[in-house]
Amino acid sequence: MNKVAVVGAGSMGRQIALHCALKGLDASIYDVSGTVLSAAREFSGDYLDSRVAKNRITPELRDDTIGRLKFADSLESCVDGASVVIEAIIEDFAPKATLFEVLGHLCPRSTILASNSSNIVGSRLAAVTEFPERVVNLHFFNPVLVMDLVEVVLHPAVTPEVERKALAFCKEIDRTSIVVRKEVPGFVVNRIFRALTREAMNLLEGGFASAEDIDLAVTRGLGHPMGPFYLMDVAGVDVTYLARLDEYRETGNEAAKPNEILERLYHEGRWGKKVGKGFYDYPENFEKREGR
Ligand SMILES: NC(=O)c1ccc[n+]([C@@H]2O[C@H](COP(=O)([O-])OP(=O)(O)OC[C@H]3O[C@@H](n4cnc5c(N)ncnc54)[C@H](O)[C@@H]3O)[C@@H](O)[C@H]2O)c1
């Protein structure tokens, strides 16, 4: 693998590109918004400086990484020469489909076209793309610079060669990969997360235990690093609510229907840590308590 291209420099894209550059790949990133692209450049510099300051990386690695990371001013220059293109743009099918159609024409057949989408499966994007056999989901987790897993999600058109290359790419960037052999909403991790949070909310709504105690039960009794309520606050109550609503509308699956408490918190604007309130309240000097 020589070069990876990332399209979309928001919270996920900027971390994916930076991680790949840290692991020795040439990485190019592009965003329709010049402001976002500048913010991604600043984020990368600040992150690398802080790693040097904490003695986690050498100044040489920081400088080499900066040298490998390019902030492209056009989609064409971003994807030029890339073996893997990772789409990390807004979670909306129409712009993603338009982008994949363009990428299908711009990139040679050997280039893997991957979506980082949490919900929109590769086969839907493959359908609008020239050579659909090279479209997969490469699903990274937030924060990408910390979380080790990538879900490689396949659909029937994907060839064994593309699967092999996708797994080799994950290995090259030092990430653990799992293969999801059939597309399913939420893939593996988010399905398990949804089952856990659904049951936690059922227990809370039924008055069986408090959010604090359910979180403690999961951290101390199951050994999870965070309890489900604290985790939803970190991930964003809005993100959890909208993902559940989307799955419910798509599938009609009653188990996916957002719990009443989730719906209420969403409409009250209690979207989690980022707004200072969710299942818990976060005073400005909030420190994470063990078990939350
Ligand atoms: N945020 C998460 O925790 C998370 C986790 C896993 C996967 N994902 C997935 O990653 C993708 C990106 O999520 P995010 O949180 O980084 O979003 P974000 O809103 O932070 O960033 C999206 C970026 O895409 C840019 N963009 C929009 N249309 C574009 C186009 N046509 N070409 C180039 N850039 C374009 C926007 O300007 C924006 O900067 C989504 O599909 C999401 O489902 C997100």
mmCIF file of N, CA and C in Angstrom, residues 57-164:
data_model
loop_
_atom_site.group_PDB
_atom_site.id
_atom_site.type_symbol
_atom_site.label_atom_id
_atom_site.label_comp_id
_atom_site.label_asym_id
_atom_site.label_seq_id
_atom_site.Cartn_x
_atom_site.Cartn_y
_atom_site.Cartn_z
ATOM 1 N N ILE A 57 5.684 9.956 21.368
ATOM 2 C CA ILE A 57 6.322 9.790 20.061
ATOM 3 C C ILE A 57 7.550 10.700 20.006
ATOM 4 N N THR A 58 8.450 10.381 19.092
ATOM 5 C CA THR A 58 9.650 11.198 18.980
ATOM 6 C C THR A 58 9.374 12.416 18.090
ATOM 7 N N PRO A 59 10.170 13.470 18.251
ATOM 8 C CA PRO A 59 10.009 14.623 17.344
ATOM 9 C C PRO A 59 10.197 14.202 15.877
ATOM 10 N N GLU A 60 11.054 13.184 15.635
ATOM 11 C CA GLU A 60 11.278 12.716 14.251
ATOM 12 C C GLU A 60 9.988 12.129 13.684
ATOM 13 N N LEU A 61 9.298 11.313 14.508
ATOM 14 C CA LEU A 61 8.048 10.709 14.012
ATOM 15 C C LEU A 61 7.016 11.805 13.734
ATOM 16 N N ARG A 62 6.960 12.798 14.618
ATOM 17 C CA ARG A 62 6.031 13.913 14.371
ATOM 18 C C ARG A 62 6.347 14.567 13.024
ATOM 19 N N ASP A 63 7.624 14.872 12.785
ATOM 20 C CA ASP A 63 7.981 15.576 11.552
ATOM 21 C C ASP A 63 7.724 14.701 10.328
ATOM 22 N N ASP A 64 8.038 13.395 10.436
ATOM 23 C CA ASP A 64 7.783 12.480 9.309
ATOM 24 C C ASP A 64 6.286 12.379 9.030
ATOM 25 N N THR A 65 5.512 12.316 10.116
ATOM 26 C CA THR A 65 4.051 12.197 9.951
ATOM 27 C C THR A 65 3.512 13.436 9.241
ATOM 28 N N ILE A 66 3.964 14.592 9.687
ATOM 29 C CA ILE A 66 3.510 15.838 9.044
ATOM 30 C C ILE A 66 3.887 15.822 7.559
ATOM 31 N N GLY A 67 5.069 15.283 7.271
ATOM 32 C CA GLY A 67 5.517 15.205 5.875
ATOM 33 C C GLY A 67 4.668 14.265 5.028
ATOM 34 N N ARG A 68 4.084 13.231 5.677
ATOM 35 C CA ARG A 68 3.292 12.248 4.922
ATOM 36 C C ARG A 68 1.836 12.664 4.761
ATOM 37 N N LEU A 69 1.391 13.670 5.561
ATOM 38 C CA LEU A 69 -0.028 14.041 5.592
ATOM 39 C C LEU A 69 -0.279 15.264 4.707
ATOM 40 N N LYS A 70 -1.094 15.073 3.669
ATOM 41 C CA LYS A 70 -1.361 16.172 2.730
ATOM 42 C C LYS A 70 -2.810 16.623 2.845
ATOM 43 N N PHE A 71 -3.008 17.929 2.862
ATOM 44 C CA PHE A 71 -4.355 18.494 2.915
ATOM 45 C C PHE A 71 -4.671 18.984 1.505
ATOM 46 N N ALA A 72 -5.491 18.203 0.803
ATOM 47 C CA ALA A 72 -5.680 18.433 -0.637
ATOM 48 C C ALA A 72 -6.720 19.514 -0.898
ATOM 49 N N ASP A 73 -6.487 20.293 -1.971
ATOM 50 C CA ASP A 73 -7.469 21.337 -2.279
ATOM 51 C C ASP A 73 -8.493 20.901 -3.324
ATOM 52 N N SER A 74 -8.423 19.620 -3.751
ATOM 53 C CA SER A 74 -9.468 19.109 -4.637
ATOM 54 C C SER A 74 -9.612 17.606 -4.409
ATOM 55 N N LEU A 75 -10.792 17.103 -4.756
ATOM 56 C CA LEU A 75 -11.032 15.659 -4.622
ATOM 57 C C LEU A 75 -10.078 14.889 -5.532
ATOM 58 N N GLU A 76 -9.866 15.424 -6.737
ATOM 59 C CA GLU A 76 -9.016 14.744 -7.717
ATOM 60 C C GLU A 76 -7.603 14.560 -7.177
ATOM 61 N N SER A 77 -7.017 15.643 -6.632
ATOM 62 C CA SER A 77 -5.636 15.515 -6.143
ATOM 63 C C SER A 77 -5.584 14.654 -4.889
ATOM 64 N N CYS A 78 -6.674 14.657 -4.119
ATOM 65 C CA CYS A 78 -6.696 13.834 -2.902
ATOM 66 C C CYS A 78 -6.601 12.349 -3.259
ATOM 67 N N VAL A 79 -7.397 11.914 -4.220
ATOM 68 C CA VAL A 79 -7.469 10.464 -4.492
ATOM 69 C C VAL A 79 -6.424 10.001 -5.500
ATOM 70 N N ASP A 80 -5.735 10.931 -6.109
ATOM 71 C CA ASP A 80 -4.762 10.565 -7.143
ATOM 72 C C ASP A 80 -3.695 9.608 -6.575
ATOM 73 N N GLY A 81 -3.579 8.428 -7.153
ATOM 74 C CA GLY A 81 -2.546 7.471 -6.743
ATOM 75 C C GLY A 81 -2.870 6.675 -5.494
ATOM 76 N N ALA A 82 -4.088 6.831 -4.944
ATOM 77 C CA ALA A 82 -4.417 6.123 -3.703
ATOM 78 C C ALA A 82 -4.834 4.679 -3.974
ATOM 79 N N SER A 83 -4.392 3.766 -3.106
ATOM 80 C CA SER A 83 -4.825 2.361 -3.210
ATOM 81 C C SER A 83 -6.140 2.143 -2.478
ATOM 82 N N VAL A 84 -6.354 2.970 -1.434
ATOM 83 C CA VAL A 84 -7.598 2.884 -0.657
ATOM 84 C C VAL A 84 -8.138 4.299 -0.475
ATOM 85 N N VAL A 85 -9.430 4.463 -0.761
ATOM 86 C CA VAL A 85 -10.094 5.747 -0.483
ATOM 87 C C VAL A 85 -11.122 5.492 0.616
ATOM 88 N N ILE A 86 -11.075 6.296 1.668
ATOM 89 C CA ILE A 86 -12.041 6.127 2.763
ATOM 90 C C ILE A 86 -12.938 7.353 2.810
ATOM 91 N N GLU A 87 -14.210 7.106 2.631
ATOM 92 C CA GLU A 87 -15.192 8.201 2.692
ATOM 93 C C GLU A 87 -15.634 8.377 4.144
ATOM 94 N N ALA A 88 -15.535 9.621 4.634
ATOM 95 C CA ALA A 88 -15.986 9.932 6.006
ATOM 96 C C ALA A 88 -16.740 11.258 5.974
ATOM 97 N N ILE A 89 -17.706 11.363 5.034
ATOM 98 C CA ILE A 89 -18.472 12.617 4.946
ATOM 99 C C ILE A 89 -19.761 12.463 5.758
ATOM 100 N N ILE A 90 -20.612 13.491 5.703
ATOM 101 C CA ILE A 90 -21.824 13.488 6.534
ATOM 102 C C ILE A 90 -22.665 12.230 6.306
ATOM 103 N N GLU A 91 -23.406 11.866 7.364
ATOM 104 C CA GLU A 91 -24.180 10.625 7.363
ATOM 105 C C GLU A 91 -25.509 10.842 6.634
ATOM 106 N N ASP A 92 -25.420 10.916 5.304
ATOM 107 C CA ASP A 92 -26.611 11.173 4.495
ATOM 108 C C ASP A 92 -26.394 10.448 3.167
ATOM 109 N N PHE A 93 -27.381 9.644 2.769
ATOM 110 C CA PHE A 93 -27.156 8.790 1.610
ATOM 111 C C PHE A 93 -26.899 9.574 0.316
ATOM 112 N N ALA A 94 -27.686 10.625 0.069
ATOM 113 C CA ALA A 94 -27.590 11.312 -1.236
ATOM 114 C C ALA A 94 -26.177 11.837 -1.511
ATOM 115 N N PRO A 95 -25.567 12.638 -0.612
ATOM 116 C CA PRO A 95 -24.194 13.090 -0.914
ATOM 117 C C PRO A 95 -23.179 11.960 -0.974
ATOM 118 N N LYS A 96 -23.402 10.914 -0.183
ATOM 119 C CA LYS A 96 -22.454 9.785 -0.244
ATOM 120 C C LYS A 96 -22.557 9.102 -1.610
ATOM 121 N N ALA A 97 -23.795 8.916 -2.094
ATOM 122 C CA ALA A 97 -23.991 8.254 -3.387
ATOM 123 C C ALA A 97 -23.361 9.081 -4.510
ATOM 124 N N THR A 98 -23.571 10.402 -4.454
ATOM 125 C CA THR A 98 -22.973 11.273 -5.475
ATOM 126 C C THR A 98 -21.454 11.122 -5.458
ATOM 127 N N LEU A 99 -20.890 11.122 -4.249
ATOM 128 C CA LEU A 99 -19.433 11.004 -4.119
ATOM 129 C C LEU A 99 -18.938 9.662 -4.669
ATOM 130 N N PHE A 100 -19.612 8.574 -4.331
ATOM 131 C CA PHE A 100 -19.151 7.260 -4.794
ATOM 132 C C PHE A 100 -19.260 7.140 -6.321
ATOM 133 N N GLU A 101 -20.277 7.767 -6.877
ATOM 134 C CA GLU A 101 -20.401 7.743 -8.343
ATOM 135 C C GLU A 101 -19.177 8.427 -8.964
ATOM 136 N N VAL A 102 -18.807 9.578 -8.407
ATOM 137 C CA VAL A 102 -17.637 10.315 -8.916
ATOM 138 C C VAL A 102 -16.360 9.489 -8.696
ATOM 139 N N LEU A 103 -16.223 8.937 -7.485
ATOM 140 C CA LEU A 103 -15.014 8.152 -7.176
ATOM 141 C C LEU A 103 -14.896 6.954 -8.117
ATOM 142 N N GLY A 104 -16.047 6.358 -8.441
ATOM 143 C CA GLY A 104 -16.053 5.194 -9.339
ATOM 144 C C GLY A 104 -15.426 5.515 -10.683
ATOM 145 N N HIS A 105 -15.611 6.756 -11.117
ATOM 146 C CA HIS A 105 -15.022 7.173 -12.406
ATOM 147 C C HIS A 105 -13.581 7.654 -12.229
ATOM 148 N N LEU A 106 -13.318 8.309 -11.105
ATOM 149 C CA LEU A 106 -11.982 8.915 -10.895
ATOM 150 C C LEU A 106 -10.884 7.889 -10.613
ATOM 151 N N CYS A 107 -11.243 6.827 -9.889
ATOM 152 C CA CYS A 107 -10.209 5.903 -9.373
ATOM 153 C C CYS A 107 -10.130 4.643 -10.226
ATOM 154 N N PRO A 108 -8.915 4.148 -10.440
ATOM 155 C CA PRO A 108 -8.787 2.907 -11.203
ATOM 156 C C PRO A 108 -9.466 1.739 -10.491
ATOM 157 N N ARG A 109 -9.762 0.697 -11.246
ATOM 158 C CA ARG A 109 -10.533 -0.434 -10.726
ATOM 159 C C ARG A 109 -9.862 -1.082 -9.511
ATOM 160 N N SER A 110 -8.540 -0.981 -9.424
ATOM 161 C CA SER A 110 -7.815 -1.635 -8.326
ATOM 162 C C SER A 110 -7.945 -0.881 -7.001
ATOM 163 N N THR A 111 -8.471 0.338 -7.043
ATOM 164 C CA THR A 111 -8.585 1.132 -5.801
ATOM 165 C C THR A 111 -9.792 0.679 -4.988
ATOM 166 N N ILE A 112 -9.574 0.395 -3.719
ATOM 167 C CA ILE A 112 -10.696 0.059 -2.831
ATOM 168 C C ILE A 112 -11.412 1.344 -2.449
ATOM 169 N N LEU A 113 -12.735 1.322 -2.573
ATOM 170 C CA LEU A 113 -13.542 2.475 -2.164
ATOM 171 C C LEU A 113 -14.304 2.073 -0.904
ATOM 172 N N ALA A 114 -13.944 2.692 0.213
ATOM 173 C CA ALA A 114 -14.515 2.273 1.494
ATOM 174 C C ALA A 114 -15.332 3.397 2.098
ATOM 175 N N SER A 115 -16.417 3.021 2.772
ATOM 176 C CA SER A 115 -17.187 4.000 3.533
ATOM 177 C C SER A 115 -16.997 3.727 5.014
ATOM 178 N N ASN A 116 -16.839 4.810 5.768
ATOM 179 C CA ASN A 116 -16.738 4.685 7.221
ATOM 180 C C ASN A 116 -18.125 4.787 7.867
ATOM 181 N N SER A 117 -19.165 4.809 7.041
ATOM 182 C CA SER A 117 -20.511 5.005 7.593
ATOM 183 C C SER A 117 -20.856 3.965 8.652
ATOM 184 N N SER A 118 -21.598 4.408 9.682
ATOM 185 C CA SER A 118 -22.057 3.487 10.721
ATOM 186 C C SER A 118 -23.358 2.810 10.305
ATOM 187 N N ASN A 119 -24.049 3.387 9.335
ATOM 188 C CA ASN A 119 -25.389 2.879 9.003
ATOM 189 C C ASN A 119 -25.592 2.544 7.528
ATOM 190 N N ILE A 120 -24.936 3.294 6.646
ATOM 191 C CA ILE A 120 -25.201 3.099 5.219
ATOM 192 C C ILE A 120 -24.272 2.012 4.695
ATOM 193 N N VAL A 121 -24.870 0.906 4.283
ATOM 194 C CA VAL A 121 -24.059 -0.266 3.940
ATOM 195 C C VAL A 121 -23.436 -0.129 2.546
ATOM 196 N N GLY A 122 -22.305 -0.824 2.375
ATOM 197 C CA GLY A 122 -21.524 -0.738 1.147
ATOM 198 C C GLY A 122 -22.309 -1.093 -0.110
ATOM 199 N N SER A 123 -23.208 -2.071 -0.015
ATOM 200 C CA SER A 123 -23.925 -2.500 -1.227
ATOM 201 C C SER A 123 -24.764 -1.363 -1.799
ATOM 202 N N ARG A 124 -25.281 -0.477 -0.944
ATOM 203 C CA ARG A 124 -26.089 0.650 -1.447
ATOM 204 C C ARG A 124 -25.204 1.623 -2.219
ATOM 205 N N LEU A 125 -23.966 1.794 -1.764
ATOM 206 C CA LEU A 125 -23.038 2.704 -2.440
ATOM 207 C C LEU A 125 -22.425 2.020 -3.657
ATOM 208 N N ALA A 126 -22.221 0.699 -3.545
ATOM 209 C CA ALA A 126 -21.674 -0.057 -4.677
ATOM 210 C C ALA A 126 -22.620 0.033 -5.874
ATOM 211 N N ALA A 127 -23.923 0.095 -5.582
ATOM 212 C CA ALA A 127 -24.919 0.079 -6.656
ATOM 213 C C ALA A 127 -24.790 1.286 -7.588
ATOM 214 N N VAL A 128 -24.229 2.390 -7.096
ATOM 215 C CA VAL A 128 -24.111 3.584 -7.945
ATOM 216 C C VAL A 128 -22.690 3.734 -8.486
ATOM 217 N N THR A 129 -21.839 2.735 -8.232
ATOM 218 C CA THR A 129 -20.410 2.873 -8.487
ATOM 219 C C THR A 129 -19.962 1.967 -9.626
ATOM 220 N N GLU A 130 -19.055 2.480 -10.417
ATOM 221 C CA GLU A 130 -18.455 1.605 -11.419
ATOM 222 C C GLU A 130 -17.589 0.565 -10.684
ATOM 223 N N PHE A 131 -17.652 -0.670 -11.078
ATOM 224 C CA PHE A 131 -16.920 -1.785 -10.448
ATOM 225 C C PHE A 131 -17.294 -1.951 -8.964
ATOM 226 N N PRO A 132 -18.536 -2.385 -8.710
ATOM 227 C CA PRO A 132 -19.034 -2.466 -7.322
ATOM 228 C C PRO A 132 -18.292 -3.463 -6.454
ATOM 229 N N GLU A 133 -17.508 -4.344 -7.042
ATOM 230 C CA GLU A 133 -16.828 -5.383 -6.245
ATOM 231 C C GLU A 133 -15.775 -4.796 -5.305
ATOM 232 N N ARG A 134 -15.396 -3.493 -5.499
ATOM 233 C CA ARG A 134 -14.329 -2.932 -4.647
ATOM 234 C C ARG A 134 -14.871 -1.980 -3.574
ATOM 235 N N VAL A 135 -16.198 -2.010 -3.363
ATOM 236 C CA VAL A 135 -16.783 -1.122 -2.342
ATOM 237 C C VAL A 135 -17.065 -1.917 -1.061
ATOM 238 N N VAL A 136 -16.530 -1.449 0.066
ATOM 239 C CA VAL A 136 -16.766 -2.099 1.364
ATOM 240 C C VAL A 136 -17.011 -1.013 2.422
ATOM 241 N N ASN A 137 -17.479 -1.438 3.588
ATOM 242 C CA ASN A 137 -17.433 -0.535 4.744
ATOM 243 C C ASN A 137 -16.162 -0.853 5.515
ATOM 244 N N LEU A 138 -15.402 0.188 5.812
ATOM 245 C CA LEU A 138 -14.315 0.077 6.796
ATOM 246 C C LEU A 138 -14.769 0.956 7.940
ATOM 247 N N HIS A 139 -15.294 0.340 8.993
ATOM 248 C CA HIS A 139 -15.942 1.100 10.057
ATOM 249 C C HIS A 139 -14.996 1.272 11.242
ATOM 250 N N PHE A 140 -14.482 2.492 11.363
ATOM 251 C CA PHE A 140 -13.590 2.842 12.477
ATOM 252 C C PHE A 140 -14.434 3.308 13.665
ATOM 253 N N PHE A 141 -13.807 3.393 14.826
ATOM 254 C CA PHE A 141 -14.515 3.802 16.046
ATOM 255 C C PHE A 141 -13.887 5.065 16.616
ATOM 256 N N ASN A 142 -14.730 5.861 17.212
ATOM 257 C CA ASN A 142 -14.323 7.152 17.752
ATOM 258 C C ASN A 142 -13.904 7.013 19.219
ATOM 259 N N PRO A 143 -12.773 7.536 19.643
ATOM 260 C CA PRO A 143 -11.741 8.237 18.877
ATOM 261 C C PRO A 143 -10.813 7.253 18.137
ATOM 262 N N VAL A 144 -10.691 7.490 16.839
ATOM 263 C CA VAL A 144 -9.930 6.581 15.974
ATOM 264 C C VAL A 144 -8.487 6.418 16.448
ATOM 265 N N LEU A 145 -7.946 7.501 17.016
ATOM 266 C CA LEU A 145 -6.532 7.451 17.416
ATOM 267 C C LEU A 145 -6.323 6.545 18.635
ATOM 268 N N VAL A 146 -7.429 6.163 19.264
ATOM 269 C CA VAL A 146 -7.345 5.308 20.464
ATOM 270 C C VAL A 146 -7.947 3.925 20.217
ATOM 271 N N MET A 147 -9.091 3.892 19.549
ATOM 272 C CA MET A 147 -9.846 2.639 19.441
ATOM 273 C C MET A 147 -9.228 1.727 18.382
ATOM 274 N N ASP A 148 -8.982 0.479 18.778
ATOM 275 C CA ASP A 148 -8.174 -0.417 17.971
ATOM 276 C C ASP A 148 -8.948 -1.095 16.825
ATOM 277 N N LEU A 149 -10.267 -1.141 16.924
ATOM 278 C CA LEU A 149 -11.020 -2.017 16.007
ATOM 279 C C LEU A 149 -11.446 -1.331 14.703
ATOM 280 N N VAL A 150 -11.433 -2.142 13.616
ATOM 281 C CA VAL A 150 -12.091 -1.743 12.368
ATOM 282 C C VAL A 150 -12.989 -2.903 11.944
ATOM 283 N N GLU A 151 -14.272 -2.596 11.681
ATOM 284 C CA GLU A 151 -15.161 -3.632 11.134
ATOM 285 C C GLU A 151 -15.083 -3.554 9.611
ATOM 286 N N VAL A 152 -14.744 -4.681 9.000
ATOM 287 C CA VAL A 152 -14.701 -4.769 7.535
ATOM 288 C C VAL A 152 -15.994 -5.470 7.122
ATOM 289 N N VAL A 153 -16.887 -4.698 6.478
ATOM 290 C CA VAL A 153 -18.219 -5.229 6.197
ATOM 291 C C VAL A 153 -18.341 -5.539 4.706
ATOM 292 N N LEU A 154 -18.682 -6.805 4.416
ATOM 293 C CA LEU A 154 -18.707 -7.261 3.026
ATOM 294 C C LEU A 154 -20.150 -7.388 2.525
ATOM 295 N N HIS A 155 -20.291 -7.436 1.214
ATOM 296 C CA HIS A 155 -21.580 -7.745 0.577
ATOM 297 C C HIS A 155 -21.272 -8.708 -0.570
ATOM 298 N N PRO A 156 -22.278 -9.318 -1.156
ATOM 299 C CA PRO A 156 -22.002 -10.420 -2.085
ATOM 300 C C PRO A 156 -21.101 -10.075 -3.272
ATOM 301 N N ALA A 157 -21.086 -8.814 -3.708
ATOM 302 C CA ALA A 157 -20.275 -8.490 -4.896
ATOM 303 C C ALA A 157 -18.777 -8.394 -4.579
ATOM 304 N N VAL A 158 -18.424 -8.255 -3.300
ATOM 305 C CA VAL A 158 -17.001 -8.045 -2.946
ATOM 306 C C VAL A 158 -16.200 -9.311 -3.265
ATOM 307 N N THR A 159 -15.094 -9.133 -3.947
ATOM 308 C CA THR A 159 -14.266 -10.283 -4.324
ATOM 309 C C THR A 159 -13.309 -10.661 -3.181
ATOM 310 N N PRO A 160 -12.862 -11.931 -3.175
ATOM 311 C CA PRO A 160 -11.878 -12.338 -2.163
ATOM 312 C C PRO A 160 -10.623 -11.463 -2.194
ATOM 313 N N GLU A 161 -10.244 -11.022 -3.381
ATOM 314 C CA GLU A 161 -9.054 -10.175 -3.524
ATOM 315 C C GLU A 161 -9.250 -8.839 -2.786
ATOM 316 N N VAL A 162 -10.424 -8.260 -2.918
ATOM 317 C CA VAL A 162 -10.714 -6.989 -2.226
ATOM 318 C C VAL A 162 -10.757 -7.222 -0.720
ATOM 319 N N GLU A 163 -11.374 -8.327 -0.310
ATOM 320 C CA GLU A 163 -11.402 -8.646 1.127
ATOM 321 C C GLU A 163 -9.976 -8.764 1.658
ATOM 322 N N ARG A 164 -9.143 -9.470 0.919
ATOM 323 C CA ARG A 164 -7.742 -9.672 1.347
ATOM 324 C C ARG A 164 -7.029 -8.321 1.465
#
